[in-house]
Coordinates of C-alpha atoms in Angstrom, one line a residue:
X746 CA 99.8 79.5 76.2
X747 CA 100.7 82.8 74.8
X748 CA 101.8 85.6 77.2
X749 CA 99.4 88.3 76.0
X750 CA 96.5 86.1 77.8
X751 CA 98.3 87.3 81.2
X752 CA 98.7 91.4 80.4
X753 CA 95.1 91.4 79.3
X754 CA 93.7 93.1 83.1
X755 CA 94.3 96.3 84.6
X756 CA 95.2 94.9 87.9
X757 CA 97.7 92.2 88.2
X758 CA 98.2 90.8 91.3
X759 CA 100.6 88.1 92.0
X760 CA 100.5 85.4 94.8
X761 CA 101.6 82.0 96.3
X762 CA 104.3 79.8 98.3
X763 CA 107.2 82.1 99.9
X764 CA 110.4 81.8 97.6
X765 CA 108.4 80.9 94.1
X766 CA 109.6 84.0 92.6
X767 CA 106.8 86.1 92.6
X768 CA 109.0 89.2 93.2
X769 CA 110.7 87.8 89.8
X770 CA 107.1 87.8 87.9
X771 CA 106.0 90.6 89.3
X772 CA 108.7 92.7 87.8
X773 CA 109.3 90.9 84.7
X774 CA 105.4 91.5 84.0
X775 CA 105.5 95.4 85.4
X776 CA 108.8 95.9 82.7
X777 CA 107.2 94.0 80.0
X778 CA 104.0 96.3 80.3
X779 CA 106.3 99.0 80.3
X780 CA 107.9 97.9 77.5
X781 CA 104.4 97.9 76.0
X782 CA 104.4 101.8 76.2
X783 CA 102.1 101.0 78.6
X784 CA 102.4 103.5 82.0
X785 CA 102.7 101.0 84.7
X786 CA 103.1 101.2 88.4
X787 CA 104.8 98.1 90.4
X788 CA 104.0 97.6 94.1
X789 CA 105.1 95.6 96.9
X790 CA 102.5 94.5 100.2
X791 CA 105.4 92.0 101.1
X792 CA 107.0 93.0 104.7
X793 CA 110.2 92.1 103.3
X794 CA 110.5 93.2 100.3
X795 CA 113.0 93.2 98.0
X796 CA 112.1 95.6 94.4
X797 CA 114.9 97.8 95.2
X798 CA 117.1 95.2 94.6
X799 CA 115.3 93.6 91.5
X800 CA 115.1 97.0 89.8
X801 CA 118.4 98.5 91.5
X802 CA 116.3 101.3 92.2
X803 CA 116.0 102.7 95.7
X804 CA 111.8 103.2 96.2
X805 CA 110.0 105.0 99.6
X806 CA 106.1 104.6 99.8
X807 CA 105.2 106.9 97.3
X808 CA 105.5 106.4 93.5
X809 CA 109.4 106.9 91.9
X810 CA 110.6 106.0 88.5
X811 CA 112.2 103.3 87.7
X812 CA 115.2 104.7 85.2
X813 CA 115.9 102.4 83.3
X814 CA 112.4 101.1 82.4
X815 CA 110.4 103.7 81.0
X816 CA 106.8 104.3 81.6
X817 CA 107.5 102.3 85.1
X818 CA 107.0 103.8 88.7
X819 CA 106.9 101.4 91.8
X820 CA 107.1 101.8 96.0
X821 CA 107.4 99.7 98.5
X822 CA 103.9 99.3 101.3
X823 CA 106.7 99.5 104.2
X824 CA 103.7 98.0 107.5
X825 CA 105.8 99.6 110.2
X826 CA 105.6 103.3 108.3
X827 CA 102.1 102.5 107.3
X828 CA 100.9 101.6 110.7
X829 CA 102.6 105.3 112.5
X830 CA 100.4 107.3 109.9
X831 CA 97.4 104.9 110.7
X832 CA 98.1 105.8 114.1
X833 CA 98.3 109.3 113.8
X834 CA 95.0 109.7 111.9
X835 CA 93.5 108.8 114.4
X836 CA 94.8 110.1 117.7
X837 CA 96.3 113.1 116.6
X838 CA 92.3 115.2 115.6
X839 CA 91.6 113.9 119.3
X840 CA 94.7 115.7 121.3
X841 CA 94.0 118.3 123.5
X842 CA 90.0 117.0 122.9
X843 CA 89.7 113.9 124.9
X844 CA 91.8 114.1 128.2
X845 CA 95.3 113.0 128.0
X846 CA 95.1 109.7 130.2
X847 CA 92.2 108.5 127.5
X848 CA 95.1 109.2 124.6
X849 CA 97.2 106.9 126.0
X850 CA 95.3 105.0 126.1
X851 CA 94.3 104.5 123.0
X852 CA 97.9 105.1 121.7
X853 CA 98.5 102.3 123.7
X854 CA 95.7 99.8 122.2
X855 CA 97.5 101.0 118.9
X856 CA 100.7 99.8 119.7
X857 CA 99.9 96.0 118.9
X858 CA 101.0 93.6 115.7
X859 CA 97.2 93.8 114.7
X860 CA 97.6 98.1 114.0
X861 CA 100.4 96.6 111.4
X862 CA 97.9 94.4 109.6
X863 CA 95.1 96.9 109.2
X864 CA 97.5 99.7 108.2
X865 CA 99.2 98.0 105.8
X866 CA 96.1 96.1 104.0
X867 CA 94.8 99.9 104.9
X868 CA 97.6 100.9 102.3
X869 CA 96.9 98.0 99.8
X870 CA 92.6 98.4 100.0
X871 CA 93.2 102.5 99.3
X872 CA 95.6 101.5 95.9
X873 CA 92.9 99.5 94.2
X874 CA 89.7 100.9 95.7
X875 CA 89.8 103.9 95.2
X876 CA 89.7 105.6 91.5
X877 CA 92.5 108.6 92.1
X878 CA 94.5 106.8 93.7
X879 CA 95.9 104.9 90.6
X880 CA 94.1 106.9 87.8
X881 CA 97.5 108.5 86.4
X882 CA 98.4 104.7 85.5
X883 CA 97.5 102.3 83.0
X884 CA 98.4 98.6 84.6
X885 CA 98.7 98.2 88.3
X886 CA 101.3 94.8 89.1
X887 CA 101.2 93.4 93.1
X888 CA 103.5 91.6 94.7
X889 CA 102.3 90.5 97.4
X890 CA 103.5 88.8 101.0
X891 CA 103.4 84.9 100.9
X892 CA 100.1 83.3 100.5
X893 CA 99.4 82.8 104.3
X894 CA 99.7 86.7 104.9
X895 CA 98.0 87.9 101.7
X896 CA 94.6 85.7 102.8
X897 CA 95.0 87.0 106.1
X898 CA 94.9 90.5 104.8
X899 CA 91.8 89.8 103.0
X900 CA 90.1 88.0 105.3
X901 CA 90.8 90.7 108.4
X902 CA 88.3 93.2 106.8
X903 CA 85.5 90.6 107.5
X904 CA 85.9 90.0 110.8
X905 CA 86.5 93.7 111.4
X906 CA 83.4 94.7 109.2
X907 CA 81.2 92.5 112.3
X908 CA 82.6 94.1 114.5
X909 CA 82.4 97.6 114.1
X910 CA 78.5 96.4 113.2
X911 CA 78.0 94.6 116.6
X912 CA 80.2 96.8 118.6
X913 CA 78.8 99.2 121.3
X914 CA 81.5 100.5 123.4
X915 CA 82.9 102.5 121.0
X916 CA 86.6 101.2 121.3
X917 CA 88.3 98.8 119.6
X918 CA 92.4 97.1 120.4
X919 CA 92.9 99.5 116.7
X920 CA 91.6 102.7 119.1
X921 CA 87.9 104.6 118.5
X922 CA 85.9 102.5 116.1
X923 CA 84.8 105.7 114.1
X924 CA 88.7 105.0 112.7
X925 CA 87.6 101.6 111.6
X926 CA 83.7 102.6 110.0
X927 CA 85.6 105.0 107.4
X928 CA 88.3 102.4 106.3
X929 CA 84.8 100.0 106.3
X930 CA 83.8 100.9 102.7
X931 CA 86.8 101.3 101.1
X932 CA 87.7 97.4 101.3
X933 CA 83.9 97.4 100.3
X934 CA 85.8 98.9 96.7
X935 CA 88.8 96.8 97.1
X936 CA 86.7 93.1 97.5
X937 CA 84.6 94.7 94.7
X938 CA 87.5 95.6 92.5
X939 CA 89.4 92.2 93.1
X940 CA 86.5 89.8 92.5
X941 CA 85.3 91.6 88.4
X942 CA 87.4 89.8 86.1
X943 CA 87.2 93.1 83.4
X944 CA 89.7 94.3 85.7
X945 CA 91.6 92.1 88.1
X946 CA 93.4 89.3 87.3
X947 CA 95.2 86.9 89.7
X948 CA 98.3 85.4 89.5
X949 CA 99.2 82.0 91.2
X950 CA 102.6 81.2 91.3
X951 CA 104.7 78.5 91.7
X952 CA 108.0 76.0 91.2
X953 CA 107.5 72.6 90.0
X954 CA 107.6 71.3 93.6
X955 CA 104.6 69.3 95.4
X956 CA 104.4 71.6 98.1
X957 CA 104.7 74.7 96.0
X958 CA 101.9 73.2 93.6
X959 CA 99.6 72.8 96.8
X960 CA 99.8 75.7 98.7
X961 CA 98.7 77.5 95.2
X962 CA 96.4 75.3 94.8
X963 CA 95.1 76.1 98.6
X964 CA 95.2 79.8 97.4
X965 CA 93.3 79.8 94.4
X966 CA 90.7 77.9 96.2
X967 CA 90.3 80.1 99.1
X968 CA 90.5 83.5 96.9
X969 CA 87.8 81.9 94.4
X970 CA 85.5 81.2 97.7
X971 CA 86.1 85.1 98.5
X972 CA 84.4 86.0 94.6
X973 CA 88.0 86.5 93.0
X974 CA 87.8 84.1 90.4
X975 CA 90.0 85.2 87.2
X976 CA 92.7 83.5 88.2
X977 CA 95.7 82.7 85.4
X978 CA 98.7 79.6 86.7
X979 CA 102.9 80.1 86.4
X980 CA 105.2 77.4 87.2
X981 CA 108.2 79.1 87.7
X982 CA 111.2 77.5 87.3
X983 CA 110.5 74.4 84.7
X984 CA 114.2 72.5 83.9
X985 CA 115.0 70.6 81.4
X986 CA 118.0 68.4 81.5
X987 CA 120.6 68.6 79.1
X988 CA 123.3 66.5 79.9
X989 CA 120.9 63.2 80.4
X990 CA 123.9 61.5 81.7
X991 CA 124.4 63.7 84.4
X992 CA 121.7 61.5 87.0
X993 CA 121.4 65.5 89.7
X994 CA 120.2 66.8 86.4
X995 CA 118.0 63.7 85.0
X996 CA 117.0 63.3 88.8
X997 CA 116.2 67.2 89.5
X998 CA 113.8 67.2 85.3
X999 CA 111.7 63.7 87.1
X1000 CA 111.0 65.6 90.3
X1001 CA 109.7 68.4 88.0
X1002 CA 108.1 65.7 86.1
X1003 CA 106.9 64.0 89.1
X1004 CA 105.2 67.0 90.4
X1005 CA 103.6 68.5 87.8
X1006 CA 102.2 65.1 87.0
X1007 CA 100.3 64.9 90.3
X1008 CA 99.5 68.8 90.8
X1009 CA 96.0 69.7 92.0
X1010 CA 92.5 69.3 89.9
X1011 CA 92.0 73.1 90.6
X1012 CA 95.3 74.6 88.9
X1013 CA 95.0 72.0 86.0
X1014 CA 91.9 74.3 85.1
X1015 CA 93.8 77.2 84.8
X1016 CA 95.4 78.8 81.4
X1017 CA 98.7 78.3 82.6
X1018 CA 102.1 79.9 81.5
X1019 CA 105.7 77.5 82.1
X1020 CA 109.1 79.7 82.7
X1021 CA 112.6 78.1 81.8
X1022 CA 114.8 77.5 85.0
X1023 CA 117.7 80.4 84.8
X1024 CA 121.5 79.3 86.1
X1025 CA 121.3 83.1 87.1
X1026 CA 117.8 83.3 88.2
X1027 CA 116.9 87.1 87.5
X1028 CA 118.1 89.8 88.9
X1029 CA 117.9 93.5 87.4
X1030 CA 116.2 94.8 85.0
X1031 CA 118.1 93.6 82.1
X1032 CA 117.9 90.1 82.9
X1033 CA 114.2 90.6 83.9
X1034 CA 113.4 92.7 80.1
X1035 CA 113.4 89.1 78.5
X1036 CA 111.7 86.9 80.7
X1037 CA 108.9 87.2 78.6
X1038 CA 110.9 86.1 75.5
X1039 CA 112.3 83.3 76.1
X1040 CA 115.6 84.5 75.5
X1041 CA 118.8 84.4 77.8
X1042 CA 120.7 87.9 78.6
X1043 CA 123.9 89.0 79.3
X1044 CA 122.7 89.5 83.1
X1045 CA 122.1 85.4 83.0
X1046 CA 125.5 84.0 81.2
X1047 CA 127.8 83.0 83.2
X1048 CA 131.4 82.8 81.8
X1049 CA 133.0 79.1 81.5
X1050 CA 135.6 78.8 84.2
X1051 CA 137.5 76.0 85.5
X1052 CA 135.0 73.9 88.6
X1053 CA 133.7 75.6 91.5
X1054 CA 136.1 74.5 94.5
X1055 CA 134.6 75.0 97.7
X1056 CA 135.2 77.5 100.3
X1057 CA 137.4 75.6 103.3
X1058 CA 136.0 75.9 106.9
X1059 CA 132.8 75.1 106.5
X1060 CA 130.6 73.2 109.4
X1061 CA 129.1 70.0 108.0
X1062 CA 125.6 69.5 109.0
X1063 CA 126.4 66.3 111.3
X1064 CA 129.0 68.6 113.2
X1065 CA 126.5 71.1 113.8
X1066 CA 124.6 68.1 115.2
X1067 CA 127.3 66.8 117.2
X1068 CA 127.8 70.7 118.7
X1069 CA 124.2 70.9 119.7
X1070 CA 123.4 67.6 120.6
X1071 CA 126.5 68.1 123.5
X1072 CA 123.9 69.3 125.9
X1073 CA 120.0 68.6 126.9
X1074 CA 118.5 71.4 126.7
X1075 CA 117.8 74.7 124.9
X1076 CA 115.8 76.4 121.9
X1077 CA 116.5 75.8 118.4
X1078 CA 115.2 77.9 115.9
X1079 CA 114.9 78.2 112.2
X1080 CA 114.3 81.5 110.4
X1081 CA 115.0 82.8 106.9
X1082 CA 112.2 83.8 104.1
X1083 CA 110.0 81.3 103.0
X1084 CA 110.6 78.8 100.3
X1085 CA 114.4 78.2 101.8
X1086 CA 113.4 74.7 103.7
X1087 CA 113.4 75.9 107.2
X1088 CA 111.1 73.5 107.8
X1089 CA 113.0 69.9 106.6
X1090 CA 115.9 71.4 108.3
X1091 CA 114.0 72.1 111.9
X1092 CA 112.6 68.8 111.2
X1093 CA 116.3 67.2 110.3
X1094 CA 117.6 68.9 113.3
X1095 CA 114.8 67.1 115.6
X1096 CA 115.8 63.8 114.4
X1097 CA 119.5 63.8 114.6
X1098 CA 119.2 65.1 118.0
X1099 CA 116.4 62.2 119.1
X1100 CA 118.6 59.9 117.2
X1101 CA 121.2 60.4 120.0
X1102 CA 118.9 60.2 122.7
X1103 CA 117.7 63.2 123.7
X1104 CA 114.1 64.5 125.0
X1105 CA 113.1 66.9 121.5
X1106 CA 110.0 68.9 121.3
X1107 CA 109.3 70.0 117.7
X1108 CA 107.1 72.5 117.1
X1109 CA 106.3 75.1 114.6
X1110 CA 104.5 78.9 114.3
X1111 CA 104.0 79.1 110.6
X1112 CA 100.2 79.4 109.4
X1113 CA 101.4 76.6 106.6
X1114 CA 102.4 74.4 108.7
X1115 CA 104.4 71.3 106.3
X1116 CA 106.1 69.6 109.4
X1117 CA 103.9 66.9 108.5
X1118 CA 104.9 66.6 105.4
X1119 CA 108.8 66.5 105.7
X1120 CA 107.9 64.6 109.3
X1121 CA 105.8 61.5 108.1
X1122 CA 106.6 58.4 111.1
X1123 CA 107.0 58.2 114.7
X1124 CA 110.4 58.7 116.2
X1125 CA 111.5 57.5 120.2
X1126 CA 112.2 60.8 121.9
X1127 CA 110.7 63.1 119.5
X1128 CA 107.4 64.7 120.3
X1129 CA 106.0 66.8 117.3
X1130 CA 103.4 69.6 117.5
X1131 CA 102.1 72.7 115.9
X1132 CA 101.0 76.0 117.4
X1133 CA 97.3 75.8 116.1
X1134 CA 95.7 79.8 115.7
X1135 CA 91.9 79.1 116.1
X1136 CA 92.8 76.2 118.9
X1137 CA 95.0 78.3 120.8
X1138 CA 92.3 81.7 120.5
X1139 CA 89.7 79.7 121.6
X1140 CA 91.9 78.6 124.7
X1141 CA 93.2 82.0 125.6
X1142 CA 89.4 83.3 125.3
X1143 CA 88.4 80.7 127.9
X1144 CA 91.0 81.5 130.1
X1145 CA 90.4 85.4 130.2
X1146 CA 86.8 84.4 130.8
X1147 CA 87.9 82.3 133.6
X1148 CA 90.0 84.8 135.5
X1149 CA 89.4 88.2 134.4
X1150 CA 86.1 87.8 133.3
X1151 CA 85.4 86.1 136.7
X1152 CA 85.2 89.1 138.8
X1153 CA 83.2 90.8 137.1
X1154 CA 79.2 91.6 136.5
X1155 CA 76.6 90.2 133.2
X1156 CA 77.7 94.0 131.5
X1157 CA 81.2 93.3 132.3
X1158 CA 81.6 90.4 130.9
X1159 CA 79.3 91.2 127.6
X1160 CA 81.6 94.3 126.9
X1161 CA 85.2 91.7 127.4
X1162 CA 83.4 88.8 125.6
X1163 CA 83.3 91.7 123.0
X1164 CA 86.6 92.9 122.8
X1165 CA 87.9 89.4 122.5
X1166 CA 86.2 89.2 119.2
X1167 CA 88.4 91.6 117.5
X1168 CA 91.0 90.3 115.6
X1169 CA 94.3 90.7 117.7
X1170 CA 93.3 88.0 120.3
X1171 CA 94.3 85.3 117.5
X1172 CA 98.0 87.7 117.6
X1173 CA 97.9 87.3 121.1
X1174 CA 96.9 83.9 122.1
X1175 CA 99.4 82.5 118.9
X1176 CA 101.8 85.0 120.7
X1177 CA 101.6 82.8 124.6
X1178 CA 101.7 79.4 122.5
X1179 CA 104.9 80.3 121.3
X1180 CA 106.2 81.6 124.5
X1181 CA 104.8 78.7 126.4
X1182 CA 106.9 76.3 123.8
X1183 CA 109.9 78.6 124.4
X1184 CA 110.1 77.3 128.2
X1185 CA 109.7 74.3 127.5
X1186 CA 113.4 74.4 126.6
X1187 CA 114.2 74.3 130.0
X1188 CA 114.1 70.8 130.1
X1189 CA 114.8 69.4 127.0
X1190 CA 115.1 70.4 123.2
X1191 CA 112.4 72.5 121.9
X1192 CA 113.3 73.1 117.7
X1193 CA 110.7 75.1 116.6
X1194 CA 110.4 75.9 112.6
X1195 CA 109.1 79.5 112.3
X1196 CA 106.7 81.7 110.6
X1197 CA 108.5 83.4 107.2
X1198 CA 110.8 86.2 108.3
X1199 CA 108.2 88.9 108.7
X1200 CA 105.5 87.2 111.0
X1201 CA 108.0 85.8 112.8
X1202 CA 110.0 89.2 113.3
X1203 CA 106.5 90.8 114.9
X1204 CA 106.5 88.2 117.4
X1205 CA 110.1 89.2 118.4
X1206 CA 109.9 92.9 117.8
X1207 CA 106.7 93.1 119.5
X1208 CA 107.4 91.7 122.7
X1209 CA 106.9 94.5 124.8
X1210 CA 103.4 95.4 122.6
X1211 CA 102.0 92.2 123.7
X1212 CA 103.4 92.3 127.4
X1213 CA 100.4 95.7 127.5
X1214 CA 98.0 93.8 125.3
X1215 CA 97.9 89.9 127.5
X1216 CA 98.2 92.8 130.6
X1217 CA 94.9 94.5 129.9
X1218 CA 93.3 91.3 130.3
X1219 CA 95.4 89.2 132.4
X1220 CA 97.2 91.5 135.1
X1221 CA 99.2 88.5 136.3
X1222 CA 101.4 87.7 133.2
X1223 CA 102.5 84.1 133.0
X1224 CA 106.6 84.0 133.4
X1225 CA 106.9 82.4 130.3
X1226 CA 106.2 85.7 128.5
X1227 CA 108.0 87.5 131.2
X1228 CA 111.2 85.4 130.7
X1229 CA 110.7 85.0 127.0
X1230 CA 112.9 87.7 125.6
X1231 CA 115.7 87.3 128.0
X1232 CA 115.5 83.4 126.9
X1233 CA 115.8 84.2 123.4
X1234 CA 118.8 86.8 123.8
X1235 CA 120.6 84.4 126.1
X1236 CA 122.8 82.3 123.2
X1237 CA 123.1 79.7 125.8
X1238 CA 119.4 78.9 126.1
X1239 CA 119.1 79.6 122.2
X1240 CA 120.3 78.7 119.0
X1241 CA 119.3 80.6 115.9
X1242 CA 119.8 79.3 112.5
X1243 CA 119.2 81.3 109.7
X1244 CA 118.9 79.4 107.1
X1245 CA 119.3 80.4 103.4
X1246 CA 119.8 80.0 99.5
X1247 CA 123.1 80.5 97.6
X1248 CA 121.3 83.3 95.6
X1249 CA 121.2 86.9 95.9
X1250 CA 117.9 87.8 97.0
X1251 CA 117.3 85.1 99.6
X1252 CA 120.9 86.2 100.8
X1253 CA 120.5 89.2 100.9
X1254 CA 117.3 88.7 102.7
X1255 CA 118.8 86.7 105.3
X1256 CA 121.2 89.2 106.1
X1257 CA 118.5 92.0 107.0
X1258 CA 117.1 89.2 109.0
X1259 CA 120.2 89.0 110.9
X1260 CA 120.7 92.9 111.4
X1261 CA 117.2 93.1 112.6
X1262 CA 118.0 89.9 115.4
X1263 CA 121.0 91.7 116.6
X1264 CA 119.1 94.9 117.4
X1265 CA 116.7 92.8 119.3
X1266 CA 120.1 91.5 121.1
X1267 CA 119.8 88.2 119.1
X1268 CA 123.0 86.7 118.0
X1269 CA 122.1 84.0 115.4
X1270 CA 124.4 81.1 116.5
X1271 CA 125.2 80.2 112.3
X1272 CA 124.4 80.0 108.4
X1273 CA 122.8 77.4 106.8
X1274 CA 122.6 77.6 102.9
X1275 CA 120.2 74.6 101.8
X1276 CA 120.1 73.2 98.4
X1277 CA 123.5 73.7 97.1
X1278 CA 124.0 72.9 93.5
X1279 CA 128.1 74.0 94.2
X1280 CA 128.3 71.1 97.1
X1281 CA 127.9 68.6 93.4
X1282 CA 129.5 67.3 91.2
X1283 CA 127.7 68.1 87.8
X1284 CA 128.2 67.8 84.6
X1285 CA 125.2 69.1 82.9
X1286 CA 126.1 72.3 82.1
X1287 CA 122.9 74.3 83.5
X1288 CA 124.1 73.3 87.0
X1289 CA 127.7 73.5 86.2
X1290 CA 126.6 77.6 86.1
X1291 CA 124.1 76.9 88.5
X1292 CA 127.4 76.2 91.0
X1293 CA 129.5 79.0 89.4
X1294 CA 126.4 81.6 90.3
X1295 CA 126.4 80.2 93.7
X1296 CA 130.1 80.1 95.0
X1297 CA 129.9 84.4 95.3
X1298 CA 127.0 84.0 97.6
X1299 CA 128.8 81.3 99.5
X1300 CA 132.0 83.8 99.7
X1301 CA 129.7 86.8 100.3
X1302 CA 128.2 84.9 103.8
X1303 CA 131.4 83.0 105.3
X1304 CA 133.4 86.4 104.9
X1305 CA 130.9 88.5 105.6
X1306 CA 127.9 87.6 107.0
X1307 CA 128.6 84.0 109.2
X1308 CA 130.9 83.1 111.8
X1309 CA 129.2 79.5 111.6
X1310 CA 128.5 78.2 108.0
X1311 CA 126.8 74.7 107.0
X1312 CA 126.3 73.8 103.2
X1313 CA 123.9 71.2 102.4
X1314 CA 123.3 69.7 98.8
X1315 CA 120.5 69.9 96.9
X1316 CA 119.3 66.4 97.2
X1317 CA 118.5 64.1 94.8
X1318 CA 115.6 62.5 96.6
X1319 CA 113.2 64.4 98.8
X1320 CA 114.2 64.7 102.5
X1321 CA 111.4 63.4 103.4
X1322 CA 110.7 61.4 106.5
X1323 CA 112.9 60.0 109.0
X1324 CA 115.5 58.3 106.1
X1325 CA 115.3 61.0 104.1
X1326 CA 115.9 63.9 106.6
X1327 CA 119.2 61.6 107.9
X1328 CA 120.3 61.4 104.8
X1329 CA 121.2 65.2 105.0
X1330 CA 123.6 64.2 108.2
X1331 CA 126.1 62.5 105.4
X1332 CA 126.8 66.0 104.1

């Protein structure tokens, strides 16, 4: 497929599972368009954007030129900054008009995580739906958040539309409904623009990996159901062995072939482009310039050298499990960027602890919930659950109506039911379930596979805000919520492991995550670098280059970031099922 098919529309909208290379491809696309003489704007809507590192340019919330690339401007939509701006737009006009008590009440209503969601989408919608927002640019390229988050942003307006149309109280958990009415017209224009094949192309990005391909197909089908059907498919990082005698290289190619052979039918019908594997990846303008030219750049070439020796004093995965199993209870969280293997590591830890006779509860707060793919059989002593948003929302509404609603008259119950229809209810319900699951660590091990970084930090950082939101409907806060932050901050009760890959962007995003955790009073127990080729003996030149490339990041983590570091090699057999997960202990 020719590259030109990818660049036919004014708007390019990249989406896909976390870690598949959306930012890489969006940056390369923007640079390619700018190189064609097109004035191009690159925007990230990802809460954990790394555009700055990719483009080697410090960015902000307004377009800034990328000095090394004429015709290219870029910006990051900062969710927190957008929320502050959104709150000010709603609250400032009523200061001094309404009583201070009423203003304070509205400000508190606007303290929830839902405000961050709607404010971020507001900025996104403005870029797409308002003609004058990007009228100075020939092309607009959007690097989106991971699939689940992106689809949630797209579905959120429909819920708010219904809420605005039916609302009779004049208020919501986002404050006055008048603010939402102003947003509605922009949202409608945005969805219309996204659905116009003449102006917008959605690019589904995937690695040649079974779970990533399924996620891309699911995202494509859901977008298509929203009327966003002009789609393009990119297979990123396709590996082909150069040394047929290297069993690791042969198996890596075979895994990609097997995944692509069983690719969902939905993707097979789309126009597609294949991007080959590059040992050093694509970071920096020089390497990104040649991505669509299928050429090497000096930034991607790693000088030959002696065989890489692994840094000393690493903690083996088996030793990590031994240390954890010295107790019989507590909470273990695997955290990190999407696509780094949090689910696999969480499942492996749970299986290993259960094998040592421990009582273990394994659960996930990740909307994508891939636990069942990693663990496909029963294990004695291990209970596996999922915090399901829909089920938890129904449970929460029933609880509120049976408690707070029980003492209200008919009009009061009607008003309460109306407020509970807002999208914030789901956030609160999931938060409560998360707190209840953490509380189970008092008498057993609880292993939690968390959502990608942005969502997880939203849960942790917004604890006090959720306290206030829950209290609006329930005067008697459950002890699980009251005790949540103290439990997460107690290193004897909670062990947080940062999972990442030995690559530039994942390591640096993980470092930011660690800083945020420490500001919240949570110190990680250790780091786990997953899928490492430096931990293997390879002869294929691509993989030996890859090992040398990894070594600098292994050293950076061990010397600057982690008190304890475990390195898990790339597996020649996918670590699924009890046997596959148990093999991780052999390293």
